[in-house]
Short mmCIF file of C-alpha atoms and ligand atoms in Angstrom, two decimals:
data_model
loop_
_atom_site.label_atom_id
_atom_site.label_comp_id
_atom_site.label_asym_id
_atom_site.label_seq_id
_atom_site.Cartn_x
_atom_site.Cartn_y
_atom_site.Cartn_z
CA VAL Y 1 -88.91 -51.19 1.36
CA VAL Y 2 -87.40 -51.48 -2.09
CA LYS Y 3 -84.09 -50.20 -3.44
CA ILE Y 4 -84.71 -47.48 -6.04
CA LEU Y 5 -82.11 -45.93 -8.34
CA VAL Y 6 -83.18 -42.38 -9.25
CA ILE Y 7 -81.28 -40.88 -12.19
CA GLY Y 8 -81.64 -37.11 -12.29
CA ALA Y 9 -82.08 -37.08 -8.51
CA THR Y 10 -80.76 -33.51 -8.27
CA GLY Y 11 -83.18 -32.10 -10.86
CA THR Y 12 -86.49 -30.30 -10.38
CA ILE Y 13 -88.58 -33.43 -10.99
CA GLY Y 14 -86.00 -35.90 -9.62
CA GLN Y 15 -85.76 -34.14 -6.26
CA ALA Y 16 -89.54 -34.25 -5.87
CA VAL Y 17 -89.55 -37.96 -6.77
CA VAL Y 18 -86.87 -38.60 -4.16
CA ASN Y 19 -88.83 -36.66 -1.52
CA GLU Y 20 -91.97 -38.66 -2.33
CA LEU Y 21 -90.33 -42.09 -2.23
CA ALA Y 22 -87.57 -41.67 0.39
CA PRO Y 23 -89.82 -42.04 3.46
CA ARG Y 24 -90.80 -45.55 2.33
CA HIS Y 25 -87.77 -46.85 0.40
CA GLU Y 26 -84.02 -46.89 0.05
CA ILE Y 27 -82.97 -44.35 -2.61
CA LEU Y 28 -79.76 -44.34 -4.63
CA HIS Y 29 -79.20 -40.79 -5.95
CA ALA Y 30 -77.61 -40.57 -9.39
CA GLY Y 31 -77.00 -37.73 -11.83
CA ARG Y 32 -74.51 -36.36 -14.27
CA SER Y 33 -72.49 -33.93 -12.13
CA ARG Y 34 -74.03 -33.23 -8.71
CA ALA Y 35 -75.39 -36.51 -7.25
CA PRO Y 36 -73.36 -38.98 -5.12
CA LEU Y 37 -73.55 -41.55 -7.95
CA ARG Y 38 -72.30 -40.12 -11.25
CA VAL Y 39 -73.64 -41.39 -14.57
CA ASP Y 40 -74.10 -40.13 -18.10
CA ILE Y 41 -77.09 -41.92 -19.63
CA THR Y 42 -75.75 -41.20 -23.12
CA SER Y 43 -72.74 -43.44 -22.44
CA GLU Y 44 -73.09 -47.22 -22.36
CA ALA Y 45 -69.77 -47.50 -20.50
CA SER Y 46 -70.93 -45.06 -17.84
CA LEU Y 47 -74.23 -46.91 -17.37
CA ARG Y 48 -72.45 -50.28 -17.08
CA GLU Y 49 -70.05 -48.83 -14.53
CA LEU Y 50 -72.95 -47.47 -12.45
CA PHE Y 51 -74.88 -50.73 -12.47
CA GLY Y 52 -71.71 -52.67 -11.73
CA SER Y 53 -71.21 -50.57 -8.61
CA VAL Y 54 -74.76 -50.65 -7.17
CA GLY Y 55 -75.63 -54.36 -7.45
CA LYS Y 56 -79.21 -55.61 -7.77
CA ILE Y 57 -81.93 -52.99 -7.48
CA ASP Y 58 -85.73 -53.15 -7.43
CA ALA Y 59 -86.65 -50.03 -9.38
CA ILE Y 60 -85.09 -47.53 -11.76
CA VAL Y 61 -86.51 -44.04 -12.20
CA CYS Y 62 -85.13 -41.72 -14.87
CA ALA Y 63 -85.92 -38.00 -14.56
CA ALA Y 64 -83.14 -36.92 -16.91
CA GLY Y 65 -82.71 -36.29 -20.59
CA ASN Y 66 -82.19 -33.30 -22.84
CA ALA Y 67 -83.73 -32.32 -26.16
CA HIS Y 68 -83.09 -29.45 -28.57
CA PHE Y 69 -85.44 -26.46 -28.55
CA GLY Y 70 -85.38 -24.18 -31.57
CA PRO Y 71 -87.20 -23.14 -34.72
CA LEU Y 72 -87.97 -25.83 -37.29
CA GLN Y 73 -86.88 -23.77 -40.27
CA THR Y 74 -83.26 -23.56 -39.15
CA MET Y 75 -83.10 -26.93 -37.37
CA THR Y 76 -80.17 -29.09 -38.41
CA ALA Y 77 -79.85 -32.85 -38.21
CA ASP Y 78 -77.11 -32.43 -35.61
CA GLN Y 79 -79.45 -30.38 -33.43
CA PHE Y 80 -82.19 -32.97 -33.89
CA LYS Y 81 -79.78 -35.67 -32.82
CA ILE Y 82 -79.39 -34.03 -29.39
CA GLY Y 83 -82.80 -35.30 -28.33
CA LEU Y 84 -82.40 -38.62 -30.10
CA ASP Y 85 -79.04 -39.38 -28.47
CA ASP Y 86 -79.73 -37.92 -25.04
CA LYS Y 87 -83.36 -38.08 -23.89
CA LEU Y 88 -84.46 -40.94 -26.19
CA LEU Y 89 -81.52 -43.30 -26.66
CA GLY Y 90 -80.13 -42.43 -23.22
CA GLN Y 91 -83.34 -43.64 -21.55
CA VAL Y 92 -83.72 -46.62 -23.91
CA GLN Y 93 -80.15 -47.68 -23.17
CA LEU Y 94 -80.79 -47.20 -19.46
CA ALA Y 95 -83.82 -49.50 -19.69
CA LEU Y 96 -82.00 -52.16 -21.73
CA ILE Y 97 -78.95 -52.30 -19.47
CA GLY Y 98 -80.87 -51.59 -16.27
CA ALA Y 99 -83.26 -54.50 -16.83
CA GLU Y 100 -80.34 -56.90 -16.44
CA HIS Y 101 -79.70 -55.52 -12.96
CA LEU Y 102 -83.31 -55.48 -11.70
CA THR Y 103 -84.75 -58.04 -9.30
CA ASP Y 104 -87.68 -60.17 -10.54
CA GLY Y 105 -90.82 -58.03 -10.67
CA GLY Y 106 -88.75 -54.83 -10.66
CA SER Y 107 -89.72 -51.67 -12.51
CA ILE Y 108 -88.40 -49.01 -14.86
CA THR Y 109 -89.95 -45.54 -15.05
CA LEU Y 110 -88.90 -43.18 -17.84
CA THR Y 111 -89.82 -39.54 -18.49
CA SER Y 112 -91.39 -38.16 -21.66
CA GLY Y 113 -93.52 -34.98 -21.61
CA ILE Y 114 -96.67 -33.23 -22.77
CA LEU Y 115 -95.11 -32.23 -26.12
CA SER Y 116 -95.75 -35.79 -27.32
CA ARG Y 117 -99.44 -34.87 -27.51
CA GLU Y 118 -99.49 -31.07 -27.68
CA PRO Y 119 -96.95 -29.37 -29.94
CA VAL Y 120 -95.49 -25.93 -29.27
CA LYS Y 121 -93.30 -23.72 -31.42
CA ASN Y 122 -89.61 -24.72 -31.23
CA GLY Y 123 -90.59 -28.12 -29.83
CA ALA Y 124 -90.31 -30.46 -32.85
CA ASN Y 125 -87.34 -32.35 -31.44
CA ALA Y 126 -88.91 -32.74 -27.99
CA SER Y 127 -92.30 -33.77 -29.46
CA THR Y 128 -90.64 -36.47 -31.54
CA VAL Y 129 -88.51 -37.78 -28.71
CA ASN Y 130 -91.34 -37.80 -26.15
CA ALA Y 131 -93.62 -39.72 -28.53
CA ALA Y 132 -90.84 -42.21 -29.21
CA ILE Y 133 -90.24 -42.78 -25.50
CA GLU Y 134 -93.94 -43.51 -25.04
CA GLY Y 135 -93.88 -45.93 -27.98
CA PHE Y 136 -90.84 -47.67 -26.56
CA VAL Y 137 -92.48 -48.11 -23.16
CA ARG Y 138 -95.64 -49.63 -24.63
CA ALA Y 139 -93.61 -52.08 -26.72
CA ALA Y 140 -90.97 -52.97 -24.15
CA ALA Y 141 -93.65 -53.78 -21.57
CA ILE Y 142 -94.79 -56.84 -23.51
CA GLU Y 143 -91.25 -58.22 -23.91
CA LEU Y 144 -89.45 -57.52 -20.66
CA PRO Y 145 -88.64 -60.76 -18.80
CA ARG Y 146 -89.09 -61.84 -15.17
CA GLY Y 147 -92.17 -59.70 -14.49
CA ILE Y 148 -90.22 -56.49 -14.96
CA ARG Y 149 -92.57 -53.53 -15.53
CA ILE Y 150 -91.96 -50.33 -17.49
CA ASN Y 151 -93.95 -47.08 -17.60
CA ALA Y 152 -93.43 -43.46 -18.61
CA VAL Y 153 -94.47 -40.28 -16.86
CA SER Y 154 -95.50 -37.58 -19.33
CA PRO Y 155 -95.76 -34.29 -17.41
CA THR Y 156 -96.99 -30.90 -18.48
CA VAL Y 157 -94.66 -28.03 -17.64
CA VAL Y 158 -94.13 -27.96 -13.89
CA VAL Y 159 -94.80 -24.84 -11.83
CA GLU Y 160 -91.25 -24.86 -10.43
CA SER Y 161 -89.80 -24.80 -13.97
CA LEU Y 162 -91.89 -21.87 -15.26
CA PRO Y 163 -88.99 -19.42 -14.83
CA ILE Y 164 -87.08 -21.50 -17.44
CA TYR Y 165 -89.77 -23.03 -19.69
CA GLY Y 166 -92.70 -20.65 -19.16
CA PRO Y 167 -92.26 -18.74 -22.45
CA TYR Y 168 -92.61 -21.99 -24.45
CA PHE Y 169 -95.81 -22.99 -22.65
CA ARG Y 170 -98.13 -19.97 -22.70
CA GLY Y 171 -101.68 -21.09 -21.96
CA PHE Y 172 -100.67 -24.45 -20.55
CA GLU Y 173 -101.77 -25.20 -17.01
CA ALA Y 174 -98.59 -25.96 -15.10
CA ALA Y 175 -98.60 -28.78 -12.55
CA PRO Y 176 -96.96 -28.52 -9.12
CA VAL Y 177 -93.96 -30.85 -9.13
CA GLN Y 178 -95.44 -32.80 -6.20
CA ARG Y 179 -98.35 -33.83 -8.44
CA VAL Y 180 -95.86 -35.07 -11.02
CA ALA Y 181 -94.01 -36.99 -8.29
CA TYR Y 182 -97.18 -38.97 -7.46
CA ALA Y 183 -97.17 -40.40 -11.00
CA TYR Y 184 -93.66 -41.79 -10.44
CA ALA Y 185 -94.83 -43.31 -7.15
CA LYS Y 186 -97.77 -44.88 -8.97
CA SER Y 187 -95.39 -46.41 -11.48
CA VAL Y 188 -92.87 -47.69 -8.91
CA GLU Y 189 -95.26 -48.78 -6.17
CA GLY Y 190 -98.23 -49.80 -8.32
CA ALA Y 191 -98.70 -52.84 -10.52
CA GLN Y 192 -99.31 -51.52 -14.02
CA THR Y 193 -96.98 -51.82 -16.99
CA GLY Y 194 -96.80 -50.30 -20.47
CA GLN Y 195 -98.56 -47.18 -19.18
CA VAL Y 196 -97.98 -43.54 -19.98
CA TYR Y 197 -99.04 -41.45 -16.97
CA CYS Y 198 -99.99 -38.04 -18.30
CA VAL Y 199 -99.88 -35.31 -15.66
CA GLY Y 200 -101.60 -32.12 -16.76
N1 LIG B 1 -89.45 -29.47 -15.78
C1 LIG B 1 -90.53 -29.58 -16.56
O1 LIG B 1 -91.41 -28.71 -16.58
C2 LIG B 1 -90.70 -30.80 -17.39
C3 LIG B 1 -91.93 -31.06 -18.00
C4 LIG B 1 -92.07 -32.21 -18.79
C5 LIG B 1 -91.00 -33.07 -18.95
N2 LIG B 1 -89.81 -32.81 -18.34
C6 LIG B 1 -88.71 -33.75 -18.51
O2 LIG B 1 -88.34 -34.26 -17.26
C7 LIG B 1 -86.93 -34.52 -17.24
C8 LIG B 1 -86.32 -33.82 -16.04
O3 LIG B 1 -86.61 -32.43 -16.13
P1 LIG B 1 -86.16 -31.39 -14.99
O4 LIG B 1 -86.79 -30.10 -15.31
O5 LIG B 1 -86.36 -32.00 -13.63
O6 LIG B 1 -84.59 -31.28 -15.33
P2 LIG B 1 -83.42 -30.60 -14.50
O7 LIG B 1 -83.93 -29.85 -13.32
O8 LIG B 1 -82.57 -29.90 -15.48
O9 LIG B 1 -82.61 -31.85 -13.92
C9 LIG B 1 -82.04 -32.78 -14.79
C10 LIG B 1 -81.43 -33.90 -13.96
O10 LIG B 1 -80.92 -34.89 -14.85
C11 LIG B 1 -79.54 -35.05 -14.67
N3 LIG B 1 -78.95 -35.27 -16.00
C12 LIG B 1 -78.96 -34.43 -17.06
N4 LIG B 1 -78.38 -35.01 -18.12
C13 LIG B 1 -77.98 -36.24 -17.72
C14 LIG B 1 -77.30 -37.31 -18.34
N5 LIG B 1 -76.89 -37.23 -19.61
N6 LIG B 1 -77.05 -38.43 -17.62
C15 LIG B 1 -77.47 -38.53 -16.34
N7 LIG B 1 -78.13 -37.56 -15.68
C16 LIG B 1 -78.36 -36.42 -16.37
C17 LIG B 1 -79.05 -33.80 -14.00
O11 LIG B 1 -77.87 -34.08 -13.27
P3 LIG B 1 -76.82 -32.90 -12.87
O12 LIG B 1 -77.62 -31.85 -12.21
O13 LIG B 1 -75.89 -33.57 -11.96
O14 LIG B 1 -76.24 -32.44 -14.17
C18 LIG B 1 -80.24 -33.46 -13.10
O15 LIG B 1 -80.21 -34.27 -11.94
C19 LIG B 1 -86.39 -34.03 -18.60
O16 LIG B 1 -86.30 -35.13 -19.48
C20 LIG B 1 -87.47 -33.09 -19.08
O17 LIG B 1 -87.54 -33.03 -20.49
C21 LIG B 1 -89.65 -31.70 -17.56
#
């Protein structure tokens, strides 16, 4: 049994990750507005407060992070910054601060997405951010101390999210969220580091 902090525990993917891991481990549920532990990954102060309150943990999973969707031709720098500040820097900051609070041999699992490798219309910000998260994970893996591992899960659109994201992903084969959850379990409970687990 290990102690796992799941950020985004109330979300579509986060809930499935919790359901997959909870039978075997102790889960700390965190999120921005609905989970028992409140955190905003875009705020360093909020992250430090969270980690100060939970003590040492063995694994961090992040299934949170927003990007901007919209047409390239009218995209502004401020819109582009939404993904940079939230999904990218939020998760990077989580990894940097979180690593200090992990036990030796602990793990960090971040979330990117299929747009890093397959672009869609309106997805320039998300494609950029997802590719950057994957680059960060590969690089951080070779520098993290004390045997700490880091991986990313890069899912296709999930079946349960098709009512929201379906129109962006015509022709993509959606993956049931349970299949995505297995990739998080592989990252947390396996032994690899610097990996990007593509689902779909
Ligand atoms: N769903 C898909 O098809 C899909 C496919 C590929 C990649 N992804 C990626 O997977 C991640 C999760 O997606 P999802 O569909 O499961 O999202 P979701 O259902 O909207 O859930 C998002 C979760 O993250 C939390 N959250 C949002 N912003 C936060 C912040 N700034 N700080 C801390 N927690 C925050 C939310 O907390 P509250 O509910 O309390 O606000 C919620 O628990 C996203 O990065 C998304 O881009 C999703």
